[in-house]
Amino acid sequence: MSLKFFKSYTKSSRGTVLVNRKNLWKGKALKKLTFGKNSTGGRNNLGRITSRSRGSGHKNRYRLIDFYRKKDDLKAKVERLEYDPNRTSYLALIKYEDGTKNYILAPNQIKVGDEVVSGRNKEIKVGNCMPLSDIPAGTEIHNIELSPNQGGKMVRSAGSSAQISGTDENYCIIKLNSGEVRKVINTARATIGSVSN
């Protein structure tokens, strides 16, 4: 996604930088990959407010996102990039060679028509998903599993990424944006690149 810079004709436009959303899909989400999401409005089963400032807002449909990326060695093509009302990052709708479609978190610098793949010993390319043992040190990663086959749990919000610092026997040392350093078993998966938006 590119950025829009404004000329300072007024005080409010001075220094204003917005994300250019012209490449995002204008239509609705893929219906079979969405379901209705109940909004509590911050109220409990008695109707009493338990979380303040949670009311109103537009109705949202929840998008089913593939945090697992288990379809190994099958190439997938990015069909479109979409806005998601439930999270800060954008989504990419990918279509595998066998015809199935999935939503994934869209990495930065991914475009419509790009190919992504998951599995062992794949190319180090933005959007590809592989075990931590196959990713060289210094690479930016996101959507990191904490344990194998659990699905991505860490580094999923917009603009975030982590970096592989090194290895320690069967573990991978990961430095997060916050400065925290974590050890994750190297059979867990992660996706190359930083999160979009």
Short mmCIF file of C-alpha atoms in Angstrom, two decimals:
data_model
loop_
_atom_site.label_atom_id
_atom_site.label_comp_id
_atom_site.label_asym_id
_atom_site.label_seq_id
_atom_site.Cartn_x
_atom_site.Cartn_y
_atom_site.Cartn_z
CA MET A 1 0.00 0.00 0.00
CA SER A 2 1.28 3.45 -0.89
CA LEU A 3 0.92 6.62 1.16
CA LYS A 4 -0.94 9.83 0.26
CA PHE A 5 0.83 13.08 1.20
CA PHE A 6 -1.15 16.34 1.25
CA LYS A 7 0.02 19.84 0.40
CA SER A 8 -0.44 22.21 3.32
CA TYR A 9 -3.23 24.39 1.94
CA THR A 10 -4.81 24.43 5.40
CA LYS A 11 -3.53 23.84 8.91
CA SER A 12 -5.32 20.49 9.09
CA SER A 13 -3.69 19.17 5.89
CA ARG A 14 -0.16 20.16 6.95
CA GLY A 15 1.77 16.99 7.74
CA THR A 16 -1.24 14.77 6.96
CA VAL A 17 -0.32 11.35 5.59
CA LEU A 18 -3.00 8.77 4.77
CA VAL A 19 -2.89 5.26 3.37
CA ASN A 20 -3.92 5.11 -0.29
CA ARG A 21 -6.70 2.52 -0.51
CA LYS A 22 -7.33 2.62 -4.27
CA ASN A 23 -5.97 -0.94 -4.70
CA LEU A 24 -8.43 -2.42 -2.18
CA TRP A 25 -11.45 -4.46 -3.28
CA LYS A 26 -14.58 -2.30 -3.54
CA GLY A 27 -17.18 -5.10 -3.27
CA LYS A 28 -18.32 -7.30 -0.40
CA ALA A 29 -16.34 -10.09 1.26
CA LEU A 30 -16.54 -13.67 -0.04
CA LYS A 31 -19.75 -14.92 1.61
CA LYS A 32 -18.72 -18.53 2.28
CA LEU A 33 -15.66 -17.28 4.22
CA THR A 34 -17.69 -15.01 6.52
CA PHE A 35 -20.23 -15.42 9.30
CA GLY A 36 -22.28 -13.09 11.47
CA LYS A 37 -20.71 -11.69 14.60
CA ASN A 38 -22.83 -10.87 17.65
CA SER A 39 -22.10 -7.54 19.28
CA THR A 40 -22.68 -7.42 23.04
CA GLY A 41 -22.54 -3.62 23.18
CA GLY A 42 -20.51 -3.99 26.39
CA ARG A 43 -23.46 -5.56 28.25
CA ASN A 44 -23.64 -8.86 30.12
CA ASN A 45 -26.49 -11.41 30.34
CA LEU A 46 -28.46 -9.10 32.67
CA GLY A 47 -28.24 -6.16 30.25
CA ARG A 48 -25.94 -4.20 32.55
CA ILE A 49 -22.97 -2.31 31.13
CA THR A 50 -19.79 -4.15 32.13
CA SER A 51 -17.43 -2.60 29.54
CA ARG A 52 -17.94 1.12 29.09
CA SER A 53 -17.85 2.91 25.70
CA ARG A 54 -18.64 -0.21 23.68
CA GLY A 55 -22.05 0.64 22.19
CA SER A 56 -23.26 1.28 18.63
CA GLY A 57 -21.01 0.79 15.62
CA HIS A 58 -21.78 -0.79 12.27
CA LYS A 59 -22.76 -4.44 11.87
CA ASN A 60 -19.71 -6.53 10.96
CA ARG A 61 -19.31 -9.94 9.39
CA TYR A 62 -16.34 -11.89 10.69
CA ARG A 63 -13.90 -13.10 8.03
CA LEU A 64 -12.49 -16.62 8.50
CA ILE A 65 -8.71 -16.27 8.25
CA ASP A 66 -6.27 -19.09 7.65
CA PHE A 67 -3.68 -18.60 10.41
CA TYR A 68 -2.44 -22.20 9.93
CA ARG A 69 -1.31 -22.16 6.25
CA LYS A 70 -1.22 -25.99 6.14
CA LYS A 71 -1.75 -26.50 2.39
CA ASP A 72 1.88 -27.35 1.70
CA ASP A 73 3.54 -27.24 -1.74
CA LEU A 74 0.37 -25.84 -3.38
CA LYS A 75 0.89 -22.49 -5.06
CA ALA A 76 -1.76 -19.85 -4.40
CA LYS A 77 -2.44 -16.66 -6.33
CA VAL A 78 -3.50 -13.41 -4.66
CA GLU A 79 -6.92 -12.57 -6.13
CA ARG A 80 -7.63 -9.34 -4.26
CA LEU A 81 -6.75 -7.24 -1.21
CA GLU A 82 -9.61 -6.37 1.16
CA TYR A 83 -10.39 -4.15 4.12
CA ASP A 84 -11.34 -6.02 7.30
CA PRO A 85 -13.52 -4.19 9.88
CA ASN A 86 -12.45 -6.60 12.64
CA ARG A 87 -8.68 -5.95 12.56
CA THR A 88 -6.12 -3.27 11.75
CA SER A 89 -4.41 -5.07 8.86
CA TYR A 90 -5.75 -5.79 5.37
CA LEU A 91 -6.62 -9.25 4.11
CA ALA A 92 -5.55 -11.03 0.94
CA LEU A 93 -7.92 -13.49 -0.74
CA ILE A 94 -5.80 -16.31 -2.20
CA LYS A 95 -6.84 -19.08 -4.56
CA TYR A 96 -4.93 -22.37 -4.50
CA GLU A 97 -4.21 -24.54 -7.54
CA ASP A 98 -6.90 -27.00 -6.40
CA GLY A 99 -9.52 -24.21 -6.50
CA THR A 100 -9.99 -23.57 -2.76
CA LYS A 101 -9.98 -19.98 -1.51
CA ASN A 102 -8.74 -18.62 1.80
CA TYR A 103 -8.19 -15.30 3.53
CA ILE A 104 -4.70 -14.59 4.90
CA LEU A 105 -3.22 -11.52 6.57
CA ALA A 106 -1.90 -9.37 3.72
CA PRO A 107 1.84 -8.68 4.07
CA ASN A 108 3.36 -5.36 3.02
CA GLN A 109 4.38 -5.08 -0.65
CA ILE A 110 2.11 -7.90 -1.80
CA LYS A 111 0.12 -7.21 -4.96
CA VAL A 112 -2.79 -8.79 -6.83
CA GLY A 113 -1.45 -11.59 -9.01
CA ASP A 114 1.50 -12.47 -6.75
CA GLU A 115 2.06 -16.15 -5.91
CA VAL A 116 2.51 -17.43 -2.35
CA VAL A 117 3.30 -20.93 -1.13
CA SER A 118 3.80 -22.68 2.20
CA GLY A 119 5.89 -25.69 3.19
CA ARG A 120 9.48 -26.74 3.81
CA ASN A 121 12.49 -25.35 1.89
CA LYS A 122 10.58 -22.66 -0.01
CA GLU A 123 11.89 -19.40 -1.45
CA ILE A 124 12.40 -16.58 1.06
CA LYS A 125 9.75 -14.29 -0.45
CA VAL A 126 7.12 -11.99 1.05
CA GLY A 127 3.94 -13.97 1.83
CA ASN A 128 5.54 -17.43 1.89
CA CYS A 129 5.00 -19.49 5.04
CA MET A 130 7.52 -22.00 6.37
CA PRO A 131 8.99 -23.47 9.57
CA LEU A 132 11.29 -21.17 11.55
CA SER A 133 14.21 -23.57 10.96
CA ASP A 134 14.10 -22.73 7.20
CA ILE A 135 14.16 -18.93 7.68
CA PRO A 136 17.60 -17.26 7.85
CA ALA A 137 18.56 -14.92 10.70
CA GLY A 138 17.70 -11.25 10.22
CA THR A 139 14.52 -11.94 8.22
CA GLU A 140 11.32 -10.02 9.06
CA ILE A 141 8.43 -12.36 9.92
CA HIS A 142 4.81 -12.17 11.14
CA ASN A 143 1.91 -14.51 12.06
CA ILE A 144 4.20 -16.66 14.25
CA GLU A 145 3.05 -19.91 15.86
CA LEU A 146 3.98 -20.44 19.51
CA SER A 147 3.91 -24.22 19.08
CA PRO A 148 3.59 -26.35 15.91
CA ASN A 149 0.14 -26.75 14.27
CA GLN A 150 -1.41 -24.23 16.66
CA GLY A 151 -1.89 -21.40 14.13
CA GLY A 152 -0.29 -17.96 14.15
CA LYS A 153 -0.66 -16.23 17.51
CA MET A 154 2.00 -13.49 17.57
CA VAL A 155 2.69 -10.40 15.41
CA ARG A 156 -0.64 -10.02 13.61
CA SER A 157 -1.55 -6.31 13.88
CA ALA A 158 -0.97 -3.71 11.17
CA GLY A 159 2.62 -2.71 10.47
CA SER A 160 4.10 -5.14 12.97
CA SER A 161 6.93 -7.59 12.35
CA ALA A 162 9.47 -9.58 14.33
CA GLN A 163 13.05 -10.51 13.49
CA ILE A 164 14.90 -13.78 13.82
CA SER A 165 18.02 -13.15 15.92
CA GLY A 166 19.51 -16.65 15.84
CA THR A 167 19.08 -20.25 16.91
CA ASP A 168 19.63 -22.18 20.13
CA GLU A 169 19.59 -25.98 19.56
CA ASN A 170 15.93 -26.78 18.67
CA TYR A 171 14.74 -23.24 19.34
CA CYS A 172 14.64 -20.03 17.35
CA ILE A 173 15.32 -16.68 19.07
CA ILE A 174 12.82 -14.04 17.94
CA LYS A 175 13.07 -10.33 18.70
CA LEU A 176 9.66 -8.61 18.81
CA ASN A 177 8.94 -4.93 18.00
CA SER A 178 8.58 -4.19 21.71
CA GLY A 179 12.19 -5.31 22.30
CA GLU A 180 11.09 -8.54 23.99
CA VAL A 181 13.09 -11.62 23.00
CA ARG A 182 11.31 -15.00 22.86
CA LYS A 183 12.42 -18.55 22.22
CA VAL A 184 10.07 -20.52 19.95
CA ILE A 185 10.57 -24.13 18.84
CA ASN A 186 11.92 -24.14 15.28
CA THR A 187 9.24 -26.48 13.86
CA ALA A 188 6.62 -23.74 14.41
CA ARG A 189 5.70 -21.71 11.31
CA ALA A 190 5.88 -18.05 10.43
CA THR A 191 5.15 -15.92 7.36
CA ILE A 192 7.81 -13.79 5.65
CA GLY A 193 7.42 -9.98 5.69
CA SER A 194 5.65 -7.42 7.86
CA VAL A 195 1.88 -6.96 8.17
CA SER A 196 0.16 -4.49 5.80
CA ASN A 197 -1.45 -1.10 6.54
#
